[in-house]
């Protein structure tokens, strides 16, 4: 009981307490009814229409959902898109025809905005007879559990009695051939042709203007801060949370060694600069330059959180060098931090990631991350400062204060200017624990901020940090509350 009720007589307090309970229960029932109605509205459209439900972590699935809706509408079909996390089994059963476009993140997990759907809907069987569906599963074969969430969703739908319109389409790292297969299914569903092939957006030629080593002397891998400028006459535009897709190049020394070993002409260097090189160079021995060119495949792109805003005059990245088991630098990090010369052309394209855009209002914002995750968090703070929204709390972890205080001067300036109301730093090698430890120690403040409507944004390493932070958030806020926050875009992650 509250202190006010304790001051009343027992005869008076009991009816008031009972009334308070009735009001609270009525409010809960109203909230539950509103959420159920909202989910049904999300799945309900014109008769004969197609619902496109997406689960997106970095914005790619959402972009494809928008393209699918536009293609169907262009062919005369009613269609609309909604996040998968906003639906339930009853809404799906009544939708009639649904296209699912879902990503797999981490080691086989569903995207964050589908976490509630997995926990509350897919956790039990559903009666889905009468539902016809198509499924596009997005993944990356370099991960062990390729398209695992797409597989799990497909199995759940089939067990519920839903009928697939066609075999599941799987896309490995944006593969164009698989996307064309999906477009063909859309064309069949629309009863005619759809828009031109969804080829990836072409790279632009950006210029590497500066590259600065941020953590000399660190026990961790070198971290570099890069500034890139767009081609002349191009007004590049992006928001905090958006992604830079970089087309990396090979180590020029490795290319030169391959040319020499195989006796290939020097003009082949340009062909090999951005193509996959053979694991066994001898497999190309004896092939003509023309035959080799026919075999070439482009290198896969690499994705990076953007650390700046257009107003800064350049696109900025924060990249840590990665060293593989063979001692070679990682494909993307090696290209950006060492192999590409200053002033070199960097092939880059921008991708919108609305799932990590900053809140549109002035609600409190809690930013959590580690390592190169400072890139995405820095852009969020820049956007909040530009909008005059100062209720921001940053929890950030790295190795040592002496060598890894990334952008420390900027953070101090934001604090002094009132753009950063609280800053918690964890330096693990100095005995300060990890960022999730600082979060757990501030549990009371965390609850208070969330009760005031705060959103949680996490950026950084998937292994260790993101899992540890998620566990603390579930312990402090509750798993169901956290799933609801993810579905409502109050818990957003850009982790890798």
mmCIF file of C-alpha atoms in Angstrom, residues 43-440:
data_model
loop_
_atom_site.group_PDB
_atom_site.id
_atom_site.type_symbol
_atom_site.label_atom_id
_atom_site.label_comp_id
_atom_site.label_asym_id
_atom_site.label_seq_id
_atom_site.Cartn_x
_atom_site.Cartn_y
_atom_site.Cartn_z
ATOM 1 C CA UNK A 43 -2.723 -7.700 -40.933
ATOM 2 C CA UNK A 44 -6.031 -6.573 -42.368
ATOM 3 C CA UNK A 45 -6.268 -4.925 -45.755
ATOM 4 C CA UNK A 46 -8.443 -4.937 -48.867
ATOM 5 C CA UNK A 47 -9.969 -8.267 -49.894
ATOM 6 C CA UNK A 48 -7.559 -10.175 -52.094
ATOM 7 C CA UNK A 49 -4.628 -8.082 -50.906
ATOM 8 C CA UNK A 50 -1.165 -9.306 -49.958
ATOM 9 C CA UNK A 51 0.411 -8.641 -46.564
ATOM 10 C CA UNK A 52 4.217 -8.378 -46.634
ATOM 11 C CA UNK A 53 5.599 -9.108 -43.152
ATOM 12 C CA UNK A 54 9.284 -8.417 -42.541
ATOM 13 C CA UNK A 55 11.845 -9.013 -39.808
ATOM 14 C CA UNK A 56 14.859 -6.774 -40.330
ATOM 15 C CA UNK A 57 17.998 -6.140 -38.304
ATOM 16 C CA UNK A 58 19.969 -3.751 -40.518
ATOM 17 C CA UNK A 59 17.243 -2.515 -42.872
ATOM 18 C CA UNK A 60 17.790 -4.858 -45.847
ATOM 19 C CA UNK A 61 14.667 -6.972 -45.251
ATOM 20 C CA UNK A 62 12.596 -3.830 -44.730
ATOM 21 C CA UNK A 63 13.911 -2.378 -47.989
ATOM 22 C CA UNK A 64 12.999 -5.569 -49.865
ATOM 23 C CA UNK A 65 9.532 -5.519 -48.274
ATOM 24 C CA UNK A 66 8.982 -1.984 -49.551
ATOM 25 C CA UNK A 67 10.113 -3.056 -53.016
ATOM 26 C CA UNK A 68 7.769 -6.053 -52.950
ATOM 27 C CA UNK A 69 4.815 -3.841 -52.008
ATOM 28 C CA UNK A 70 5.682 -1.352 -54.751
ATOM 29 C CA UNK A 71 6.023 -4.163 -57.313
ATOM 30 C CA UNK A 72 2.679 -5.722 -56.385
ATOM 31 C CA UNK A 73 0.904 -2.385 -56.332
ATOM 32 C CA UNK A 74 2.457 -1.511 -59.677
ATOM 33 C CA UNK A 75 0.950 -4.690 -61.076
ATOM 34 C CA UNK A 76 -2.501 -3.785 -59.746
ATOM 35 C CA UNK A 77 -2.506 -5.866 -56.532
ATOM 36 C CA UNK A 78 -3.371 -4.386 -53.155
ATOM 37 C CA UNK A 79 -0.379 -4.834 -50.834
ATOM 38 C CA UNK A 80 0.995 -3.378 -47.628
ATOM 39 C CA UNK A 81 3.968 -4.053 -45.321
ATOM 40 C CA UNK A 82 4.238 -4.393 -41.553
ATOM 41 C CA UNK A 83 6.899 -5.632 -39.098
ATOM 42 C CA UNK A 84 6.509 -9.283 -38.148
ATOM 43 C CA UNK A 85 6.762 -8.362 -34.469
ATOM 44 C CA UNK A 86 3.459 -6.498 -34.664
ATOM 45 C CA UNK A 87 1.473 -9.598 -35.652
ATOM 46 C CA UNK A 88 0.038 -12.585 -33.819
ATOM 47 C CA UNK A 89 -1.275 -15.988 -34.907
ATOM 48 C CA UNK A 90 -4.888 -14.825 -35.160
ATOM 49 C CA UNK A 91 -3.888 -11.892 -37.359
ATOM 50 C CA UNK A 92 -1.909 -14.177 -39.661
ATOM 51 C CA UNK A 93 -4.698 -16.736 -39.860
ATOM 52 C CA UNK A 94 -7.079 -14.025 -41.013
ATOM 53 C CA UNK A 95 -4.701 -12.415 -43.485
ATOM 54 C CA UNK A 96 -5.236 -14.950 -46.256
ATOM 55 C CA UNK A 97 -2.049 -14.312 -48.238
ATOM 56 C CA UNK A 98 1.255 -13.275 -46.668
ATOM 57 C CA UNK A 99 4.775 -12.826 -47.979
ATOM 58 C CA UNK A 100 7.446 -13.118 -45.292
ATOM 59 C CA UNK A 101 10.845 -11.450 -45.764
ATOM 60 C CA UNK A 102 13.039 -12.304 -42.789
ATOM 61 C CA UNK A 103 16.703 -11.970 -41.897
ATOM 62 C CA UNK A 104 18.773 -14.163 -39.629
ATOM 63 C CA UNK A 105 21.147 -12.336 -37.313
ATOM 64 C CA UNK A 106 24.080 -13.532 -35.235
ATOM 65 C CA UNK A 107 24.290 -17.310 -34.910
ATOM 66 C CA UNK A 108 20.810 -18.195 -36.088
ATOM 67 C CA UNK A 109 18.730 -15.646 -34.191
ATOM 68 C CA UNK A 110 15.680 -13.687 -35.259
ATOM 69 C CA UNK A 111 16.060 -9.918 -35.675
ATOM 70 C CA UNK A 112 15.297 -7.929 -32.550
ATOM 71 C CA UNK A 113 12.009 -6.580 -33.874
ATOM 72 C CA UNK A 114 10.754 -10.170 -34.199
ATOM 73 C CA UNK A 115 11.836 -11.322 -30.724
ATOM 74 C CA UNK A 116 8.350 -10.932 -29.253
ATOM 75 C CA UNK A 117 6.812 -12.861 -32.160
ATOM 76 C CA UNK A 118 9.256 -15.720 -31.535
ATOM 77 C CA UNK A 119 8.685 -15.774 -27.773
ATOM 78 C CA UNK A 120 4.933 -15.269 -27.702
ATOM 79 C CA UNK A 121 3.642 -16.581 -31.035
ATOM 80 C CA UNK A 122 6.048 -19.163 -32.459
ATOM 81 C CA UNK A 123 6.517 -20.740 -29.025
ATOM 82 C CA UNK A 124 3.268 -22.667 -29.466
ATOM 83 C CA UNK A 125 1.391 -24.315 -32.350
ATOM 84 C CA UNK A 126 -1.147 -22.221 -34.241
ATOM 85 C CA UNK A 127 -4.145 -22.998 -36.437
ATOM 86 C CA UNK A 128 -3.132 -21.420 -39.748
ATOM 87 C CA UNK A 129 -5.308 -23.336 -42.196
ATOM 88 C CA UNK A 130 -6.365 -21.035 -44.999
ATOM 89 C CA UNK A 131 -3.124 -19.045 -44.907
ATOM 90 C CA UNK A 132 -1.090 -19.097 -48.122
ATOM 91 C CA UNK A 133 2.423 -17.741 -47.877
ATOM 92 C CA UNK A 134 5.754 -17.173 -49.565
ATOM 93 C CA UNK A 135 9.013 -16.811 -47.691
ATOM 94 C CA UNK A 136 12.259 -15.028 -48.529
ATOM 95 C CA UNK A 137 15.025 -15.928 -46.072
ATOM 96 C CA UNK A 138 18.078 -13.648 -45.901
ATOM 97 C CA UNK A 139 21.364 -14.908 -44.514
ATOM 98 C CA UNK A 140 25.111 -15.256 -44.876
ATOM 99 C CA UNK A 141 26.730 -18.635 -45.542
ATOM 100 C CA UNK A 142 29.834 -17.612 -43.637
ATOM 101 C CA UNK A 143 27.777 -18.145 -40.473
ATOM 102 C CA UNK A 144 27.168 -21.663 -39.228
ATOM 103 C CA UNK A 145 23.373 -21.384 -38.942
ATOM 104 C CA UNK A 146 22.599 -20.065 -42.404
ATOM 105 C CA UNK A 147 19.054 -18.618 -42.712
ATOM 106 C CA UNK A 148 18.141 -20.371 -39.464
ATOM 107 C CA UNK A 149 15.288 -18.038 -38.541
ATOM 108 C CA UNK A 150 13.802 -18.357 -42.013
ATOM 109 C CA UNK A 151 13.947 -22.145 -41.669
ATOM 110 C CA UNK A 152 12.316 -22.022 -38.222
ATOM 111 C CA UNK A 153 9.519 -19.719 -39.402
ATOM 112 C CA UNK A 154 8.880 -21.891 -42.451
ATOM 113 C CA UNK A 155 8.599 -25.002 -40.267
ATOM 114 C CA UNK A 156 6.233 -23.314 -37.815
ATOM 115 C CA UNK A 157 3.966 -22.120 -40.611
ATOM 116 C CA UNK A 158 3.821 -25.559 -42.255
ATOM 117 C CA UNK A 159 3.078 -27.315 -38.954
ATOM 118 C CA UNK A 160 0.234 -24.871 -38.404
ATOM 119 C CA UNK A 161 -1.384 -25.870 -41.682
ATOM 120 C CA UNK A 162 -0.315 -22.868 -43.762
ATOM 121 C CA UNK A 163 0.309 -23.676 -47.414
ATOM 122 C CA UNK A 164 3.433 -22.390 -49.194
ATOM 123 C CA UNK A 165 2.812 -20.672 -52.511
ATOM 124 C CA UNK A 166 6.299 -21.735 -53.669
ATOM 125 C CA UNK A 167 9.496 -23.166 -52.252
ATOM 126 C CA UNK A 168 11.379 -21.033 -49.774
ATOM 127 C CA UNK A 169 13.831 -18.649 -51.464
ATOM 128 C CA UNK A 170 17.169 -18.168 -49.681
ATOM 129 C CA UNK A 171 19.489 -15.227 -50.339
ATOM 130 C CA UNK A 172 23.152 -15.441 -49.430
ATOM 131 C CA UNK A 173 24.593 -11.988 -48.701
ATOM 132 C CA UNK A 174 22.319 -10.161 -51.163
ATOM 133 C CA UNK A 175 22.879 -12.639 -54.021
ATOM 134 C CA UNK A 176 21.375 -11.193 -57.198
ATOM 135 C CA UNK A 177 20.367 -14.544 -58.710
ATOM 136 C CA UNK A 178 18.304 -15.476 -55.656
ATOM 137 C CA UNK A 179 16.653 -12.053 -55.627
ATOM 138 C CA UNK A 180 15.711 -12.501 -59.286
ATOM 139 C CA UNK A 181 14.153 -15.852 -58.367
ATOM 140 C CA UNK A 182 12.086 -14.059 -55.711
ATOM 141 C CA UNK A 183 11.056 -11.416 -58.228
ATOM 142 C CA UNK A 184 9.883 -14.149 -60.546
ATOM 143 C CA UNK A 185 7.618 -15.490 -57.830
ATOM 144 C CA UNK A 186 6.283 -11.975 -57.249
ATOM 145 C CA UNK A 187 5.553 -11.640 -60.962
ATOM 146 C CA UNK A 188 3.615 -14.908 -60.908
ATOM 147 C CA UNK A 189 1.692 -13.785 -57.835
ATOM 148 C CA UNK A 190 0.901 -10.426 -59.418
ATOM 149 C CA UNK A 191 -0.295 -12.047 -62.629
ATOM 150 C CA UNK A 192 2.235 -10.266 -64.807
ATOM 151 C CA UNK A 193 5.590 -8.582 -64.967
ATOM 152 C CA UNK A 194 7.074 -6.675 -62.058
ATOM 153 C CA UNK A 195 9.739 -3.990 -62.001
ATOM 154 C CA UNK A 196 13.256 -4.444 -63.337
ATOM 155 C CA UNK A 197 15.715 -6.735 -61.566
ATOM 156 C CA UNK A 198 16.604 -5.735 -58.028
ATOM 157 C CA UNK A 199 20.303 -5.474 -58.671
ATOM 158 C CA UNK A 200 22.242 -4.042 -55.713
ATOM 159 C CA UNK A 201 22.606 -0.283 -55.776
ATOM 160 C CA UNK A 202 25.746 0.586 -57.723
ATOM 161 C CA UNK A 203 28.800 1.642 -55.778
ATOM 162 C CA UNK A 204 29.879 5.262 -55.874
ATOM 163 C CA UNK A 205 33.540 6.255 -55.981
ATOM 164 C CA UNK A 206 34.343 7.931 -52.661
ATOM 165 C CA UNK A 207 37.744 9.320 -51.775
ATOM 166 C CA UNK A 208 39.728 8.307 -48.681
ATOM 167 C CA UNK A 209 40.697 11.709 -47.292
ATOM 168 C CA UNK A 210 42.135 10.904 -43.859
ATOM 169 C CA UNK A 211 42.907 7.843 -41.742
ATOM 170 C CA UNK A 212 43.903 8.195 -38.102
ATOM 171 C CA UNK A 213 45.011 5.502 -35.660
ATOM 172 C CA UNK A 214 42.863 6.047 -32.561
ATOM 173 C CA UNK A 215 44.378 3.617 -30.050
ATOM 174 C CA UNK A 216 48.178 3.329 -30.387
ATOM 175 C CA UNK A 217 49.589 1.192 -27.597
ATOM 176 C CA UNK A 218 46.294 -0.600 -26.956
ATOM 177 C CA UNK A 219 46.362 -4.295 -26.060
ATOM 178 C CA UNK A 220 43.545 -4.674 -28.605
ATOM 179 C CA UNK A 221 43.653 -4.511 -32.381
ATOM 180 C CA UNK A 222 44.376 -1.145 -34.030
ATOM 181 C CA UNK A 223 41.274 1.046 -34.493
ATOM 182 C CA UNK A 224 41.247 3.626 -37.278
ATOM 183 C CA UNK A 225 39.039 6.655 -37.832
ATOM 184 C CA UNK A 226 38.456 7.276 -41.539
ATOM 185 C CA UNK A 227 36.945 10.233 -43.388
ATOM 186 C CA UNK A 228 35.618 9.732 -46.919
ATOM 187 C CA UNK A 229 34.180 12.309 -49.300
ATOM 188 C CA UNK A 230 31.662 11.616 -52.088
ATOM 189 C CA UNK A 231 32.209 12.103 -55.822
ATOM 190 C CA UNK A 232 32.093 15.672 -57.087
ATOM 191 C CA UNK A 233 28.577 16.912 -57.654
ATOM 192 C CA UNK A 234 26.973 14.184 -55.492
ATOM 193 C CA UNK A 235 25.085 15.406 -52.415
ATOM 194 C CA UNK A 236 25.239 12.217 -50.344
ATOM 195 C CA UNK A 237 22.502 12.006 -47.740
ATOM 196 C CA UNK A 238 22.078 9.668 -44.784
ATOM 197 C CA UNK A 239 20.793 9.606 -41.217
ATOM 198 C CA UNK A 240 22.267 8.403 -37.951
ATOM 199 C CA UNK A 241 21.861 4.628 -37.902
ATOM 200 C CA UNK A 242 22.299 4.120 -41.650
ATOM 201 C CA UNK A 243 24.890 1.712 -43.029
ATOM 202 C CA UNK A 244 27.831 2.125 -45.381
ATOM 203 C CA UNK A 245 28.351 -0.864 -47.655
ATOM 204 C CA UNK A 246 31.969 -0.929 -48.799
ATOM 205 C CA UNK A 247 33.232 -2.894 -51.798
ATOM 206 C CA UNK A 248 36.688 -3.932 -50.558
ATOM 207 C CA UNK A 249 39.746 -4.582 -52.667
ATOM 208 C CA UNK A 250 42.542 -7.123 -52.471
ATOM 209 C CA UNK A 251 45.999 -6.480 -51.108
ATOM 210 C CA UNK A 252 47.908 -5.125 -54.149
ATOM 211 C CA UNK A 253 50.959 -7.151 -53.100
ATOM 212 C CA UNK A 254 48.925 -10.357 -53.146
ATOM 213 C CA UNK A 255 47.580 -9.540 -56.612
ATOM 214 C CA UNK A 256 51.087 -8.786 -57.931
ATOM 215 C CA UNK A 257 52.403 -12.055 -56.479
ATOM 216 C CA UNK A 258 49.599 -14.010 -58.167
ATOM 217 C CA UNK A 259 50.275 -12.371 -61.537
ATOM 218 C CA UNK A 260 53.961 -13.190 -61.258
ATOM 219 C CA UNK A 261 53.377 -16.791 -60.126
ATOM 220 C CA UNK A 262 51.055 -17.523 -63.040
ATOM 221 C CA UNK A 263 52.868 -15.433 -65.624
ATOM 222 C CA UNK A 264 49.773 -13.330 -66.324
ATOM 223 C CA UNK A 265 49.975 -9.969 -68.130
ATOM 224 C CA UNK A 266 50.087 -6.790 -66.036
ATOM 225 C CA UNK A 267 46.789 -5.540 -67.440
ATOM 226 C CA UNK A 268 45.062 -8.335 -65.463
ATOM 227 C CA UNK A 269 45.771 -6.400 -62.247
ATOM 228 C CA UNK A 270 42.661 -4.241 -62.675
ATOM 229 C CA UNK A 271 40.519 -7.366 -63.178
ATOM 230 C CA UNK A 272 41.809 -9.027 -60.021
ATOM 231 C CA UNK A 273 41.821 -5.962 -57.766
ATOM 232 C CA UNK A 274 38.187 -6.409 -56.639
ATOM 233 C CA UNK A 275 37.601 -10.116 -57.438
ATOM 234 C CA UNK A 276 37.843 -13.296 -55.401
ATOM 235 C CA UNK A 277 41.296 -14.792 -55.717
ATOM 236 C CA UNK A 278 41.743 -18.573 -55.853
ATOM 237 C CA UNK A 279 42.507 -20.464 -52.664
ATOM 238 C CA UNK A 280 44.929 -22.556 -54.725
ATOM 239 C CA UNK A 281 46.668 -20.371 -57.330
ATOM 240 C CA UNK A 282 47.730 -23.483 -59.229
ATOM 241 C CA UNK A 283 44.063 -24.074 -60.135
ATOM 242 C CA UNK A 284 44.433 -21.193 -62.613
ATOM 243 C CA UNK A 285 47.698 -22.381 -64.096
ATOM 244 C CA UNK A 286 47.517 -22.808 -67.829
ATOM 245 C CA UNK A 287 44.291 -20.807 -68.198
ATOM 246 C CA UNK A 288 44.204 -17.935 -70.635
ATOM 247 C CA UNK A 289 43.429 -14.392 -69.381
ATOM 248 C CA UNK A 290 40.038 -14.627 -71.112
ATOM 249 C CA UNK A 291 39.225 -17.909 -69.329
ATOM 250 C CA UNK A 292 40.234 -16.420 -65.978
ATOM 251 C CA UNK A 293 38.074 -13.350 -66.537
ATOM 252 C CA UNK A 294 35.062 -15.601 -67.130
ATOM 253 C CA UNK A 295 35.643 -17.257 -63.752
ATOM 254 C CA UNK A 296 35.969 -14.077 -61.712
ATOM 255 C CA UNK A 297 33.451 -13.313 -58.987
ATOM 256 C CA UNK A 298 33.249 -9.962 -57.183
ATOM 257 C CA UNK A 299 34.367 -9.701 -53.593
ATOM 258 C CA UNK A 300 31.470 -9.523 -51.088
ATOM 259 C CA UNK A 301 30.719 -6.146 -49.573
ATOM 260 C CA UNK A 302 31.339 -5.298 -45.945
ATOM 261 C CA UNK A 303 28.983 -3.223 -43.769
ATOM 262 C CA UNK A 304 29.979 -0.464 -41.350
ATOM 263 C CA UNK A 305 28.064 1.804 -38.985
ATOM 264 C CA UNK A 306 28.412 5.433 -40.019
ATOM 265 C CA UNK A 307 30.003 7.657 -37.372
ATOM 266 C CA UNK A 308 29.032 11.073 -38.752
ATOM 267 C CA UNK A 309 26.224 13.145 -40.240
ATOM 268 C CA UNK A 310 26.147 14.856 -43.650
ATOM 269 C CA UNK A 311 26.612 18.203 -41.885
ATOM 270 C CA UNK A 312 30.113 17.034 -40.855
ATOM 271 C CA UNK A 313 31.200 17.287 -44.493
ATOM 272 C CA UNK A 314 32.396 13.677 -44.765
ATOM 273 C CA UNK A 315 31.292 10.123 -44.126
ATOM 274 C CA UNK A 316 33.255 8.791 -41.174
ATOM 275 C CA UNK A 317 33.931 5.173 -40.217
ATOM 276 C CA UNK A 318 35.576 3.544 -37.213
ATOM 277 C CA UNK A 319 37.262 0.289 -38.218
ATOM 278 C CA UNK A 320 39.299 -2.201 -36.180
ATOM 279 C CA UNK A 321 41.877 -4.337 -37.973
ATOM 280 C CA UNK A 322 40.939 -8.018 -37.937
ATOM 281 C CA UNK A 323 43.610 -10.690 -38.363
ATOM 282 C CA UNK A 324 42.617 -14.139 -39.617
ATOM 283 C CA UNK A 325 44.060 -17.500 -38.538
ATOM 284 C CA UNK A 326 46.434 -17.352 -41.511
ATOM 285 C CA UNK A 327 47.844 -14.024 -40.315
ATOM 286 C CA UNK A 328 46.211 -12.028 -43.098
ATOM 287 C CA UNK A 329 44.165 -8.939 -42.417
ATOM 288 C CA UNK A 330 40.402 -9.226 -42.796
ATOM 289 C CA UNK A 331 38.956 -8.420 -46.191
ATOM 290 C CA UNK A 332 37.187 -5.194 -45.271
ATOM 291 C CA UNK A 333 39.344 -4.008 -42.403
ATOM 292 C CA UNK A 334 42.558 -4.764 -44.262
ATOM 293 C CA UNK A 335 41.419 -2.775 -47.282
ATOM 294 C CA UNK A 336 40.271 0.265 -45.329
ATOM 295 C CA UNK A 337 43.010 0.454 -42.711
ATOM 296 C CA UNK A 338 46.085 -0.589 -44.692
ATOM 297 C CA UNK A 339 45.833 -1.675 -48.331
ATOM 298 C CA UNK A 340 43.933 1.355 -49.705
ATOM 299 C CA UNK A 341 46.345 4.260 -50.114
ATOM 300 C CA UNK A 342 45.506 7.744 -48.919
ATOM 301 C CA UNK A 343 43.495 9.505 -51.614
ATOM 302 C CA UNK A 344 42.436 6.151 -53.065
ATOM 303 C CA UNK A 345 38.973 5.501 -54.467
ATOM 304 C CA UNK A 346 36.729 3.557 -52.081
ATOM 305 C CA UNK A 347 33.706 1.861 -53.636
ATOM 306 C CA UNK A 348 30.832 2.656 -51.300
ATOM 307 C CA UNK A 349 27.051 2.739 -51.270
ATOM 308 C CA UNK A 350 24.635 3.901 -48.581
ATOM 309 C CA UNK A 351 21.806 1.807 -47.188
ATOM 310 C CA UNK A 352 18.970 3.130 -45.077
ATOM 311 C CA UNK A 353 18.484 1.362 -41.756
ATOM 312 C CA UNK A 354 15.327 2.848 -40.285
ATOM 313 C CA UNK A 355 15.394 0.303 -37.451
ATOM 314 C CA UNK A 356 18.357 2.207 -35.952
ATOM 315 C CA UNK A 357 17.330 5.774 -36.726
ATOM 316 C CA UNK A 358 17.174 7.993 -33.623
ATOM 317 C CA UNK A 359 13.826 8.606 -31.924
ATOM 318 C CA UNK A 360 11.862 11.381 -33.602
ATOM 319 C CA UNK A 361 10.852 12.933 -30.277
ATOM 320 C CA UNK A 362 12.820 14.127 -27.263
ATOM 321 C CA UNK A 363 12.377 10.990 -25.164
ATOM 322 C CA UNK A 364 15.391 9.945 -23.069
ATOM 323 C CA UNK A 365 17.929 7.835 -24.946
ATOM 324 C CA UNK A 366 20.249 5.226 -23.406
ATOM 325 C CA UNK A 367 23.193 4.336 -25.669
ATOM 326 C CA UNK A 368 25.231 1.205 -24.904
ATOM 327 C CA UNK A 369 28.221 -0.188 -26.748
ATOM 328 C CA UNK A 370 31.852 -1.159 -26.968
ATOM 329 C CA UNK A 371 34.808 -0.979 -29.335
ATOM 330 C CA UNK A 372 34.020 0.212 -32.841
ATOM 331 C CA UNK A 373 30.362 0.389 -31.810
ATOM 332 C CA UNK A 374 31.246 3.939 -30.799
ATOM 333 C CA UNK A 375 30.718 4.781 -34.488
ATOM 334 C CA UNK A 376 26.962 4.222 -34.477
ATOM 335 C CA UNK A 377 26.569 5.730 -31.003
ATOM 336 C CA UNK A 378 28.559 8.825 -31.979
ATOM 337 C CA UNK A 379 26.218 9.461 -34.918
ATOM 338 C CA UNK A 380 23.223 9.095 -32.593
ATOM 339 C CA UNK A 381 24.672 11.663 -30.181
ATOM 340 C CA UNK A 382 25.419 14.047 -33.035
ATOM 341 C CA UNK A 383 21.820 13.777 -34.255
ATOM 342 C CA UNK A 384 20.422 14.291 -30.759
ATOM 343 C CA UNK A 385 22.652 17.342 -30.178
ATOM 344 C CA UNK A 386 21.570 18.827 -33.510
ATOM 345 C CA UNK A 387 17.919 18.331 -32.551
ATOM 346 C CA UNK A 388 18.430 19.870 -29.088
ATOM 347 C CA UNK A 389 17.557 16.629 -27.270
ATOM 348 C CA UNK A 390 19.920 16.451 -24.317
ATOM 349 C CA UNK A 391 18.555 13.619 -22.158
ATOM 350 C CA UNK A 392 21.168 11.097 -23.290
ATOM 351 C CA UNK A 393 23.057 8.462 -21.293
ATOM 352 C CA UNK A 394 26.073 6.685 -22.781
ATOM 353 C CA UNK A 395 27.552 3.466 -21.375
ATOM 354 C CA UNK A 396 30.679 2.483 -23.281
ATOM 355 C CA UNK A 397 33.367 -0.134 -22.785
ATOM 356 C CA UNK A 398 36.892 -0.683 -24.087
ATOM 357 C CA UNK A 399 40.195 -2.065 -22.801
ATOM 358 C CA UNK A 400 42.321 0.681 -21.191
ATOM 359 C CA UNK A 401 41.642 4.288 -20.318
ATOM 360 C CA UNK A 402 45.142 5.351 -21.325
ATOM 361 C CA UNK A 403 44.932 4.005 -24.886
ATOM 362 C CA UNK A 404 41.268 3.324 -25.689
ATOM 363 C CA UNK A 405 39.376 6.476 -24.689
ATOM 364 C CA UNK A 406 37.848 6.747 -28.159
ATOM 365 C CA UNK A 407 36.599 10.277 -28.909
ATOM 366 C CA UNK A 408 37.089 11.145 -25.232
ATOM 367 C CA UNK A 409 37.458 14.875 -25.920
ATOM 368 C CA UNK A 410 34.181 14.928 -27.864
ATOM 369 C CA UNK A 411 32.319 13.108 -25.100
ATOM 370 C CA UNK A 412 33.634 15.553 -22.497
ATOM 371 C CA UNK A 413 32.576 18.495 -24.676
ATOM 372 C CA UNK A 414 29.076 17.049 -25.098
ATOM 373 C CA UNK A 415 28.814 16.660 -21.340
ATOM 374 C CA UNK A 416 29.894 20.233 -20.773
ATOM 375 C CA UNK A 417 27.389 21.498 -23.361
ATOM 376 C CA UNK A 418 24.496 19.547 -21.817
ATOM 377 C CA UNK A 419 24.090 17.115 -24.735
ATOM 378 C CA UNK A 420 25.179 14.118 -22.641
ATOM 379 C CA UNK A 421 23.582 14.014 -19.220
ATOM 380 C CA UNK A 422 25.292 10.839 -18.008
ATOM 381 C CA UNK A 423 28.451 8.975 -19.064
ATOM 382 C CA UNK A 424 29.568 5.562 -17.740
ATOM 383 C CA UNK A 425 32.873 4.179 -19.048
ATOM 384 C CA UNK A 426 34.178 0.661 -18.412
ATOM 385 C CA UNK A 427 37.828 -0.196 -19.098
ATOM 386 C CA UNK A 428 38.155 -3.936 -18.605
ATOM 387 C CA UNK A 429 41.967 -4.185 -18.497
ATOM 388 C CA UNK A 430 42.038 -1.495 -15.804
ATOM 389 C CA UNK A 431 39.820 -3.584 -13.545
ATOM 390 C CA UNK A 432 36.685 -1.602 -14.381
ATOM 391 C CA UNK A 433 34.678 -4.586 -15.598
ATOM 392 C CA UNK A 434 32.629 -4.607 -18.768
ATOM 393 C CA UNK A 435 29.910 -2.299 -19.994
ATOM 394 C CA UNK A 436 27.206 -4.788 -18.947
ATOM 395 C CA UNK A 437 28.624 -4.633 -15.407
ATOM 396 C CA UNK A 438 28.196 -0.863 -15.341
ATOM 397 C CA UNK A 439 24.662 -1.290 -16.623
ATOM 398 C CA UNK A 440 23.809 -3.804 -13.899
#
